[in-house]
Amino acid sequence: MLRIRRKALLKVEEALKFSNQLLAEKPFLPFLIPLVFVVWCIERWLFTFSNWVPLVVAVWATVQYYSYQRQILVEDLNKKWKRVVLSTSPITPVEHCEWLNKLFLEVWLNYFNPKFSKRFSSMVEKRLRQNKSKLIEKVELLEFSLGSCPPSLGLQGTSWSTLGDQQIMRLGFDWDTSDMSIMLLAKLAKPFKGTARIVINSLHIKGDLLLMPALEGRAILYSFVSTPEVRIGIAFGSGGSQSLPATELPGVSSWLVKIATETLVKTMVEPRRRCFSLPAVDLGKKAVGGIIHVSVISASKLSGNSFKGSPSKKLYYRNGSLEEKFGNKDLHTFVEVELGQLTRRTDAIPGLNPRYDSTFNMVLHEDTGILRFQLYVFTPGSVKYDFVGSCEIKIKYVADDSSMFWALGPDFGVIAARAEFCGKEVEMVVPLEGVDSGELRVKLVLKEWQFSDGTISVNKFHGSSQQPAYGPSNHLLKTGRKINLVVVEGRDLTTKERTGKCDPYVKWQYGKVLQRTKTAHASNPAWNQKFEFDEVGGGECLMIKCYNEEIFGDDNIGSARVNMEGLVDSVTRDIWVPLEKVNSGEVRLQIEAVRIGNSEGTKGSGADSNNGWIELVIIEAKDLIAADIRGTSDPYVKVQYGNLKKRTKVVYKTLNPQWNQTLEFPDDGSPLELHVKDHNALLPAASIGDCAVEYQRLPPNQMFDKWIPLGGVKGGEIHIQITRKVPEWEKRTSLDSEASLTKSHQLSSQIKEMINNLQSLADDSDEEELSASLSELESLQDMQEDYMVQLETEQKLLIKKIKELGQEIMNSTPNWSRRSYSGIGAVI
């Protein structure tokens, strides 16, 4: 009975509350009720209207009650949103920060201004180059200084609040300065021509900042609550390097404001957050790149409601939930991973809790990076897949040689992790943004950081760095070195959709040097091609592009850029470079910087060069272009050394000839050029490639074996061995009588064999083979003549050395024994 009475009282109280609310919202209601009663009396006793009056009253009361319940529900949701999403209940009172601004003003000019100016100048220059105005063809940053006026913090006070377990500090940010100096030199596009100086002399940024400590105080995440107010004041200079008068250019100020606003929104407006690390130790290194392995393990907590909230659901979500329409077996999802221009994709897995277990090798080109994970859904047989949600993980190198990872957590919280050394695994569970539920489990392994001084953070448990084997490289010059590049192999390259074939080759560009490899015929090709070029200073990157050879135009199947900073002398960097703008594919490169000393480079030149010679062995060539209609060539090599010209034998009907011929030239520093030609009996010889051989800096009496790509054609390489011979007695090995006799016997036997072969060919009347044999015989005669010259030189050197030895013996022996040695000089 008591429970029934309590329920009745609750209903009465609810009815009274509803009546009071209704009277407050409808003040005309007390007048309306008597009017309805009067109408009802007239209808009851005087004349009948109809039965619609009760129905109208019932409908009206129902609508009013529904509005009342809806208002209660909205208020309840607003309270939950403020409590759960914002969680801005302060745990400290609002405090003013005049003391902080006064301290900031004292240390700004000599500490923060130089550090921030240096850091922001590179960021500003990069953004300006990426987002050029239509009126500006090229822009260059000439001067960057933030001035003497720092931003003001917390003018309206600061306070701490909580967001779950995360503490947040909120303070105002107001930067209004007019003494900064940022000068740009702009090359103007049409219809304007010439150059103009743009001076940014004032800046206004106003907004509210959120500061969030992370990793037990090792870092602070910061961001704006909303898009800040940005204004930029500019002036147009004159004189100096400017070719136009001080004329205001339209749209420049709005262009700069747009760049600044977009940069802030993309990087540090909620939920995008930047990180300020607080390392205990600063090793003073600058990271210029890194290698990271990204493993997408699984997705969980996916539901039909999550997918119904996706931006594009035209194909699937017309009626009901996803499970009701297709079922778990028909649903396939995959994850696309992005790092800069590099994109990789997992396999499509069915179900609402897919497990991908996909690992990708990815490259960082700076000390920071943003990993983006995007989840897509589709059904088998459909040509379209729909975007579901995404999340981001940011990466940063910390000055104590560790790595930081952070992301947006549940309810706008913080997820942060730290790897104390390279090689340590970090596993994170990151919620998907833009959906009601769903999270992604990933594993990150930072394999190595590469630094500008040449050191590399290796996989050690104390985060140490591998030092160069030849001393510190921070004193290495940016020029004066040779780069040896070997394009080794590729794997998982994109194939043709229909045939599945892949005929890849690699084009690379470094500065003004542009080369390409041969064409392979596999999705996992092996090129093993070596290139040599001069190192270029200024942070020049190696740009590579991979193509699939086609009849009607080659297809681009990926590109990448390789940071060439920090190369250590004679230390090979062996890396797998993932290709960007494609879903799969990597290219393996071996890069080595070789410093050639000036002392070694000058040996054998000048006065000493007259006593030495160049020994060039032309071994073979491969992948030559076809010069004949039948798809082959008759190649030979024409060698030009200054004014001297020599040639090899002709090898018929092949694209991979073998010559194995040795040619010698006096070492006078002349340029050495190789011209590969196709032999024609009647027509002039056709060129099928040429190259230049750089030998001037080679150390003496050391043989160098190299493959040189041919220029002026699409393919082809030539294999040579070259030695700078210097007639020093200690390093001469050709004076061995046994070696000389062996070489002499070989030449004699080859000439006799060639003469016998000529006789048999003359009997058979084989003109083509006869011509080839005659060419070989001419080459052997040239070799014999060169060898005779070499023997004469060696004979003279030997006689000179014997005389010097006899003179030393005579000078060191007693007078009574000199007569016995005097006969030696007479015989000689």
Short mmCIF file of N, CA, C and O in Angstrom, two decimals, residues 56-165:
data_model
loop_
_atom_site.label_atom_id
_atom_site.label_comp_id
_atom_site.label_asym_id
_atom_site.label_seq_id
_atom_site.Cartn_x
_atom_site.Cartn_y
_atom_site.Cartn_z
N VAL A 56 -9.20 17.38 -31.05
CA VAL A 56 -8.23 18.45 -31.16
C VAL A 56 -7.54 18.69 -29.83
O VAL A 56 -6.31 18.88 -29.76
N VAL A 57 -8.30 18.67 -28.76
CA VAL A 57 -7.71 18.87 -27.44
C VAL A 57 -6.72 17.77 -27.10
O VAL A 57 -5.62 18.01 -26.56
N ALA A 58 -7.06 16.52 -27.44
CA ALA A 58 -6.16 15.40 -27.16
C ALA A 58 -4.86 15.49 -27.95
O ALA A 58 -3.76 15.27 -27.42
N VAL A 59 -4.97 15.85 -29.23
CA VAL A 59 -3.77 16.00 -30.05
C VAL A 59 -2.90 17.12 -29.52
O VAL A 59 -1.67 17.00 -29.42
N TRP A 60 -3.54 18.21 -29.17
CA TRP A 60 -2.76 19.36 -28.67
C TRP A 60 -2.05 19.02 -27.37
O TRP A 60 -0.87 19.35 -27.18
N ALA A 61 -2.71 18.31 -26.47
CA ALA A 61 -2.07 17.92 -25.20
C ALA A 61 -0.92 16.95 -25.45
O ALA A 61 0.14 17.04 -24.79
N THR A 62 -1.08 16.05 -26.40
CA THR A 62 0.01 15.10 -26.71
C THR A 62 1.24 15.83 -27.25
O THR A 62 2.37 15.53 -26.86
N VAL A 63 1.03 16.79 -28.15
CA VAL A 63 2.15 17.55 -28.70
C VAL A 63 2.87 18.33 -27.61
O VAL A 63 4.11 18.38 -27.56
N GLN A 64 2.11 18.93 -26.72
CA GLN A 64 2.73 19.69 -25.64
C GLN A 64 3.55 18.79 -24.72
O GLN A 64 4.66 19.14 -24.29
N TYR A 65 3.03 17.60 -24.42
CA TYR A 65 3.76 16.69 -23.53
C TYR A 65 5.04 16.19 -24.20
O TYR A 65 6.09 16.07 -23.56
N TYR A 66 4.98 15.93 -25.52
CA TYR A 66 6.17 15.48 -26.25
C TYR A 66 7.26 16.57 -26.26
O TYR A 66 8.44 16.29 -26.07
N SER A 67 6.83 17.82 -26.44
CA SER A 67 7.80 18.93 -26.42
C SER A 67 8.47 19.05 -25.06
O SER A 67 9.68 19.30 -24.96
N TYR A 68 7.66 18.83 -24.02
CA TYR A 68 8.21 18.91 -22.67
C TYR A 68 9.24 17.81 -22.42
O TYR A 68 10.33 18.07 -21.89
N GLN A 69 8.94 16.58 -22.81
CA GLN A 69 9.88 15.48 -22.63
C GLN A 69 11.16 15.68 -23.47
O GLN A 69 12.26 15.36 -23.04
N ARG A 70 10.99 16.21 -24.66
CA ARG A 70 12.15 16.45 -25.53
C ARG A 70 13.08 17.50 -24.92
O ARG A 70 14.31 17.39 -24.98
N GLN A 71 12.48 18.54 -24.31
CA GLN A 71 13.29 19.57 -23.69
C GLN A 71 14.08 19.00 -22.50
O GLN A 71 15.26 19.32 -22.31
N ILE A 72 13.45 18.13 -21.72
CA ILE A 72 14.16 17.50 -20.60
C ILE A 72 15.33 16.64 -21.12
O ILE A 72 16.44 16.66 -20.57
N LEU A 73 15.09 15.91 -22.22
CA LEU A 73 16.14 15.07 -22.78
C LEU A 73 17.32 15.89 -23.31
O LEU A 73 18.49 15.54 -23.11
N VAL A 74 17.02 17.02 -23.96
CA VAL A 74 18.09 17.88 -24.47
C VAL A 74 18.91 18.46 -23.33
O VAL A 74 20.16 18.50 -23.41
N GLU A 75 18.28 18.89 -22.28
CA GLU A 75 19.02 19.42 -21.14
C GLU A 75 19.91 18.36 -20.50
O GLU A 75 21.04 18.62 -20.11
N ASP A 76 19.36 17.14 -20.41
CA ASP A 76 20.16 16.06 -19.84
C ASP A 76 21.38 15.75 -20.70
O ASP A 76 22.49 15.54 -20.19
N LEU A 77 21.21 15.72 -22.04
CA LEU A 77 22.33 15.46 -22.95
C LEU A 77 23.36 16.58 -22.88
O LEU A 77 24.58 16.33 -22.96
N ASN A 78 22.90 17.81 -22.76
CA ASN A 78 23.84 18.93 -22.64
C ASN A 78 24.68 18.81 -21.38
O ASN A 78 25.90 19.09 -21.38
N LYS A 79 24.03 18.40 -20.29
CA LYS A 79 24.79 18.23 -19.04
C LYS A 79 25.83 17.13 -19.18
O LYS A 79 26.97 17.27 -18.75
N LYS A 80 25.44 16.00 -19.82
CA LYS A 80 26.40 14.91 -20.02
C LYS A 80 27.53 15.34 -20.94
O LYS A 80 28.69 14.98 -20.73
N TRP A 81 27.21 16.08 -21.98
CA TRP A 81 28.25 16.53 -22.93
C TRP A 81 29.27 17.44 -22.24
O TRP A 81 30.46 17.30 -22.45
N LYS A 82 28.76 18.33 -21.41
CA LYS A 82 29.67 19.22 -20.69
C LYS A 82 30.52 18.45 -19.70
O LYS A 82 31.70 18.75 -19.49
N ARG A 83 29.93 17.41 -19.09
CA ARG A 83 30.66 16.67 -18.06
C ARG A 83 31.65 15.67 -18.67
O ARG A 83 32.77 15.53 -18.19
N VAL A 84 31.27 14.99 -19.75
CA VAL A 84 32.10 13.92 -20.31
C VAL A 84 33.05 14.43 -21.38
O VAL A 84 34.25 14.13 -21.37
N VAL A 85 32.54 15.24 -22.33
CA VAL A 85 33.36 15.67 -23.46
C VAL A 85 34.26 16.83 -23.07
O VAL A 85 35.47 16.80 -23.30
N LEU A 86 33.69 17.84 -22.50
CA LEU A 86 34.51 19.00 -22.15
C LEU A 86 35.24 18.79 -20.83
O LEU A 86 36.43 19.05 -20.72
N SER A 87 34.52 18.27 -19.84
CA SER A 87 35.11 18.04 -18.51
C SER A 87 35.90 19.26 -18.05
O SER A 87 37.07 19.19 -17.75
N THR A 88 35.27 20.38 -18.04
CA THR A 88 35.96 21.63 -17.73
C THR A 88 35.71 22.09 -16.30
O THR A 88 35.82 23.27 -16.01
N SER A 89 35.38 21.15 -15.45
CA SER A 89 35.19 21.58 -14.06
C SER A 89 36.55 21.91 -13.47
O SER A 89 37.42 21.06 -13.37
N PRO A 90 36.79 23.17 -13.13
CA PRO A 90 38.13 23.56 -12.66
C PRO A 90 38.43 22.96 -11.30
O PRO A 90 37.57 22.86 -10.43
N ILE A 91 39.69 22.55 -11.13
CA ILE A 91 40.13 22.09 -9.82
C ILE A 91 40.98 23.15 -9.13
O ILE A 91 41.41 22.97 -8.00
N THR A 92 41.26 24.25 -9.86
CA THR A 92 41.94 25.39 -9.25
C THR A 92 41.19 26.65 -9.65
O THR A 92 40.59 26.71 -10.73
N PRO A 93 41.21 27.68 -8.83
CA PRO A 93 40.55 28.94 -9.22
C PRO A 93 41.34 29.63 -10.33
O PRO A 93 42.50 29.34 -10.59
N VAL A 94 40.67 30.55 -10.99
CA VAL A 94 41.31 31.31 -12.06
C VAL A 94 42.37 32.23 -11.47
O VAL A 94 42.11 32.96 -10.51
N GLU A 95 43.58 32.16 -12.03
CA GLU A 95 44.70 32.95 -11.53
C GLU A 95 45.24 33.83 -12.65
O GLU A 95 45.32 33.39 -13.80
N HIS A 96 45.65 35.03 -12.32
CA HIS A 96 46.23 35.93 -13.30
C HIS A 96 47.75 35.72 -13.36
O HIS A 96 48.37 35.29 -12.40
N CYS A 97 48.33 36.02 -14.52
CA CYS A 97 49.74 35.66 -14.78
C CYS A 97 50.59 36.86 -15.15
O CYS A 97 51.38 36.80 -16.10
N GLU A 98 50.43 37.97 -14.42
CA GLU A 98 51.30 39.10 -14.71
C GLU A 98 52.77 38.76 -14.46
O GLU A 98 53.66 39.19 -15.20
N TRP A 99 53.01 37.95 -13.42
CA TRP A 99 54.40 37.57 -13.12
C TRP A 99 55.02 36.75 -14.25
O TRP A 99 56.20 36.90 -14.57
N LEU A 100 54.20 35.86 -14.87
CA LEU A 100 54.71 35.03 -15.95
C LEU A 100 55.06 35.88 -17.18
O LEU A 100 56.10 35.68 -17.82
N ASN A 101 54.22 36.84 -17.51
CA ASN A 101 54.49 37.71 -18.65
C ASN A 101 55.71 38.59 -18.40
O ASN A 101 56.48 38.87 -19.34
N LYS A 102 55.89 39.04 -17.17
CA LYS A 102 57.07 39.86 -16.86
C LYS A 102 58.35 39.04 -16.99
O LYS A 102 59.36 39.49 -17.55
N LEU A 103 58.31 37.79 -16.50
CA LEU A 103 59.47 36.91 -16.64
C LEU A 103 59.72 36.57 -18.12
O LEU A 103 60.87 36.55 -18.58
N PHE A 104 58.65 36.33 -18.86
CA PHE A 104 58.77 36.02 -20.28
C PHE A 104 59.39 37.18 -21.04
O PHE A 104 60.18 36.99 -21.97
N LEU A 105 59.03 38.39 -20.68
CA LEU A 105 59.59 39.57 -21.33
C LEU A 105 61.09 39.71 -21.09
O LEU A 105 61.84 40.13 -21.97
N GLU A 106 61.55 39.32 -19.90
CA GLU A 106 62.96 39.46 -19.55
C GLU A 106 63.83 38.46 -20.33
O GLU A 106 64.96 38.78 -20.70
N VAL A 107 63.33 37.27 -20.55
CA VAL A 107 64.16 36.23 -21.18
C VAL A 107 63.86 36.08 -22.66
O VAL A 107 64.50 35.27 -23.34
N TRP A 108 62.89 36.82 -23.18
CA TRP A 108 62.50 36.65 -24.58
C TRP A 108 63.60 37.06 -25.55
O TRP A 108 63.93 36.33 -26.49
N LEU A 109 64.18 38.22 -25.36
CA LEU A 109 65.06 38.82 -26.36
C LEU A 109 66.32 37.99 -26.59
O LEU A 109 66.73 37.77 -27.73
N ASN A 110 66.94 37.50 -25.52
CA ASN A 110 68.23 36.83 -25.65
C ASN A 110 68.14 35.31 -25.65
O ASN A 110 69.13 34.64 -25.95
N TYR A 111 66.97 34.74 -25.34
CA TYR A 111 66.88 33.29 -25.31
C TYR A 111 65.81 32.76 -26.28
O TYR A 111 66.13 32.06 -27.25
N PHE A 112 64.56 33.13 -26.03
CA PHE A 112 63.49 32.56 -26.85
C PHE A 112 63.48 33.10 -28.27
O PHE A 112 63.21 32.34 -29.22
N ASN A 113 63.75 34.38 -28.45
CA ASN A 113 63.70 34.96 -29.80
C ASN A 113 64.70 34.29 -30.75
O ASN A 113 64.32 33.89 -31.85
N PRO A 114 65.98 34.11 -30.38
CA PRO A 114 66.90 33.42 -31.31
C PRO A 114 66.49 31.97 -31.58
O PRO A 114 66.56 31.51 -32.72
N LYS A 115 66.06 31.26 -30.54
CA LYS A 115 65.70 29.85 -30.73
C LYS A 115 64.47 29.72 -31.60
O LYS A 115 64.42 28.91 -32.54
N PHE A 116 63.42 30.50 -31.30
CA PHE A 116 62.20 30.42 -32.08
C PHE A 116 62.40 30.93 -33.50
O PHE A 116 61.81 30.40 -34.45
N SER A 117 63.20 31.97 -33.67
CA SER A 117 63.44 32.51 -35.01
C SER A 117 64.13 31.47 -35.88
O SER A 117 63.78 31.29 -37.06
N LYS A 118 65.11 30.78 -35.33
CA LYS A 118 65.82 29.75 -36.10
C LYS A 118 64.91 28.59 -36.43
O LYS A 118 64.94 28.04 -37.54
N ARG A 119 64.07 28.22 -35.48
CA ARG A 119 63.20 27.07 -35.70
C ARG A 119 62.06 27.40 -36.66
O ARG A 119 61.73 26.62 -37.56
N PHE A 120 61.45 28.56 -36.49
CA PHE A 120 60.31 28.91 -37.31
C PHE A 120 60.70 29.33 -38.72
O PHE A 120 59.88 29.25 -39.64
N SER A 121 61.93 29.80 -38.93
CA SER A 121 62.31 30.27 -40.26
C SER A 121 62.25 29.14 -41.28
O SER A 121 61.76 29.32 -42.39
N SER A 122 62.76 27.95 -40.90
CA SER A 122 62.71 26.83 -41.84
C SER A 122 61.28 26.38 -42.09
O SER A 122 60.92 26.04 -43.22
N MET A 123 60.44 26.43 -41.05
CA MET A 123 59.03 26.05 -41.22
C MET A 123 58.31 27.03 -42.13
O MET A 123 57.55 26.63 -43.03
N VAL A 124 58.55 28.32 -41.93
CA VAL A 124 57.88 29.35 -42.75
C VAL A 124 58.32 29.24 -44.21
O VAL A 124 57.49 29.31 -45.13
N GLU A 125 59.61 29.07 -44.43
CA GLU A 125 60.10 28.97 -45.80
C GLU A 125 59.52 27.76 -46.51
O GLU A 125 59.16 27.82 -47.69
N LYS A 126 59.41 26.66 -45.80
CA LYS A 126 58.84 25.45 -46.39
C LYS A 126 57.37 25.64 -46.74
O LYS A 126 56.92 25.26 -47.83
N ARG A 127 56.61 26.27 -45.85
CA ARG A 127 55.19 26.50 -46.11
C ARG A 127 54.98 27.45 -47.28
O ARG A 127 54.09 27.27 -48.10
N LEU A 128 55.80 28.49 -47.36
CA LEU A 128 55.66 29.45 -48.45
C LEU A 128 55.94 28.81 -49.80
O LEU A 128 55.29 29.11 -50.80
N ARG A 129 56.92 27.91 -49.85
CA ARG A 129 57.22 27.24 -51.11
C ARG A 129 56.14 26.26 -51.51
O ARG A 129 55.88 26.04 -52.69
N GLN A 130 55.50 25.65 -50.52
CA GLN A 130 54.45 24.68 -50.83
C GLN A 130 53.14 25.35 -51.21
O GLN A 130 52.34 24.76 -51.93
N ASN A 131 52.89 26.56 -50.73
CA ASN A 131 51.62 27.24 -50.97
C ASN A 131 51.87 28.62 -51.58
O ASN A 131 51.64 29.65 -50.94
N LYS A 132 52.38 28.64 -52.79
CA LYS A 132 52.69 29.91 -53.44
C LYS A 132 51.42 30.57 -53.97
O LYS A 132 50.48 29.92 -54.38
N SER A 133 51.46 31.90 -53.95
CA SER A 133 50.36 32.67 -54.51
C SER A 133 50.42 32.63 -56.04
O SER A 133 51.46 32.34 -56.64
N LYS A 134 49.29 32.90 -56.67
CA LYS A 134 49.24 32.90 -58.13
C LYS A 134 50.10 34.03 -58.72
O LYS A 134 50.53 33.93 -59.86
N LEU A 135 50.29 35.09 -57.94
CA LEU A 135 51.09 36.20 -58.42
C LEU A 135 52.59 35.97 -58.23
O LEU A 135 53.39 36.72 -58.78
N ILE A 136 52.95 34.96 -57.46
CA ILE A 136 54.36 34.75 -57.11
C ILE A 136 54.83 33.43 -57.71
O ILE A 136 54.23 32.38 -57.49
N GLU A 137 55.90 33.52 -58.47
CA GLU A 137 56.47 32.32 -59.09
C GLU A 137 57.46 31.63 -58.16
O GLU A 137 57.52 30.40 -58.10
N LYS A 138 58.23 32.40 -57.42
CA LYS A 138 59.24 31.85 -56.52
C LYS A 138 59.41 32.80 -55.35
O LYS A 138 59.36 34.01 -55.52
N VAL A 139 59.60 32.25 -54.15
CA VAL A 139 59.76 33.08 -52.97
C VAL A 139 60.97 32.59 -52.18
O VAL A 139 61.24 31.40 -52.11
N GLU A 140 61.71 33.53 -51.62
CA GLU A 140 62.92 33.22 -50.86
C GLU A 140 62.92 34.03 -49.57
O GLU A 140 62.57 35.22 -49.57
N LEU A 141 63.26 33.38 -48.48
CA LEU A 141 63.29 34.04 -47.17
C LEU A 141 64.66 34.68 -46.96
O LEU A 141 65.69 34.01 -46.94
N LEU A 142 64.68 36.02 -46.82
CA LEU A 142 65.94 36.75 -46.66
C LEU A 142 66.28 37.03 -45.20
O LEU A 142 67.44 36.99 -44.81
N GLU A 143 65.28 37.32 -44.39
CA GLU A 143 65.51 37.70 -43.00
C GLU A 143 64.35 37.24 -42.16
O GLU A 143 63.19 37.26 -42.59
N PHE A 144 64.66 36.79 -40.92
CA PHE A 144 63.59 36.32 -40.03
C PHE A 144 63.96 36.68 -38.60
O PHE A 144 64.94 36.19 -38.05
N SER A 145 63.16 37.54 -37.99
CA SER A 145 63.33 37.91 -36.60
C SER A 145 61.96 38.20 -36.01
O SER A 145 61.15 38.93 -36.60
N LEU A 146 61.69 37.61 -34.84
CA LEU A 146 60.39 37.78 -34.19
C LEU A 146 60.30 39.06 -33.37
O LEU A 146 59.25 39.33 -32.78
N GLY A 147 61.35 39.82 -33.29
CA GLY A 147 61.29 41.10 -32.58
C GLY A 147 61.49 40.95 -31.09
O GLY A 147 61.79 39.89 -30.56
N SER A 148 61.28 42.04 -30.40
CA SER A 148 61.54 42.09 -28.96
C SER A 148 60.28 42.00 -28.11
O SER A 148 60.36 42.05 -26.88
N CYS A 149 59.12 41.86 -28.74
CA CYS A 149 57.86 41.82 -27.99
C CYS A 149 57.32 40.40 -27.96
O CYS A 149 56.92 39.86 -28.99
N PRO A 150 57.32 39.74 -26.80
CA PRO A 150 56.84 38.35 -26.73
C PRO A 150 55.32 38.30 -26.65
O PRO A 150 54.66 39.31 -26.39
N PRO A 151 54.73 37.11 -26.88
CA PRO A 151 53.28 36.98 -26.70
C PRO A 151 52.89 37.07 -25.23
O PRO A 151 53.69 36.76 -24.34
N SER A 152 51.68 37.52 -24.98
CA SER A 152 51.15 37.61 -23.62
C SER A 152 50.34 36.36 -23.33
O SER A 152 49.52 35.93 -24.15
N LEU A 153 50.56 35.80 -22.15
CA LEU A 153 49.91 34.55 -21.75
C LEU A 153 49.00 34.80 -20.57
O LEU A 153 49.39 35.45 -19.60
N GLY A 154 47.77 34.27 -20.67
CA GLY A 154 46.86 34.29 -19.54
C GLY A 154 46.44 35.66 -19.08
O GLY A 154 46.38 35.92 -17.87
N LEU A 155 46.14 36.56 -20.02
CA LEU A 155 45.68 37.89 -19.61
C LEU A 155 44.35 37.84 -18.89
O LEU A 155 44.06 38.66 -18.02
N GLN A 156 43.52 36.85 -19.26
CA GLN A 156 42.22 36.68 -18.59
C GLN A 156 42.29 35.64 -17.49
O GLN A 156 41.26 35.22 -16.96
N GLY A 157 43.52 35.21 -17.17
CA GLY A 157 43.68 34.23 -16.11
C GLY A 157 43.92 32.83 -16.65
O GLY A 157 43.65 32.54 -17.82
N THR A 158 44.42 31.97 -15.78
CA THR A 158 44.66 30.56 -16.13
C THR A 158 44.00 29.68 -15.09
O THR A 158 43.78 30.09 -13.93
N SER A 159 43.70 28.44 -15.49
CA SER A 159 43.09 27.50 -14.55
C SER A 159 43.40 26.08 -15.01
O SER A 159 43.64 25.84 -16.20
N TRP A 160 43.39 25.17 -14.04
CA TRP A 160 43.57 23.75 -14.31
C TRP A 160 42.22 23.06 -14.28
O TRP A 160 41.34 23.41 -13.49
N SER A 161 42.04 22.10 -15.17
CA SER A 161 40.82 21.30 -15.20
C SER A 161 41.21 19.85 -15.44
O SER A 161 42.38 19.53 -15.68
N THR A 162 40.24 18.96 -15.40
CA THR A 162 40.48 17.53 -15.58
C THR A 162 39.65 17.02 -16.74
O THR A 162 38.53 17.46 -16.97
N LEU A 163 40.22 16.05 -17.43
CA LEU A 163 39.54 15.36 -18.53
C LEU A 163 39.82 13.88 -18.32
O LEU A 163 40.81 13.34 -18.82
N GLY A 164 38.94 13.25 -17.54
CA GLY A 164 39.23 11.89 -17.12
C GLY A 164 40.40 11.89 -16.17
O GLY A 164 40.37 12.51 -15.11
N ASP A 165 41.47 11.18 -16.53
CA ASP A 165 42.70 11.17 -15.73
C ASP A 165 43.70 12.22 -16.19
O ASP A 165 44.78 12.34 -15.60
#
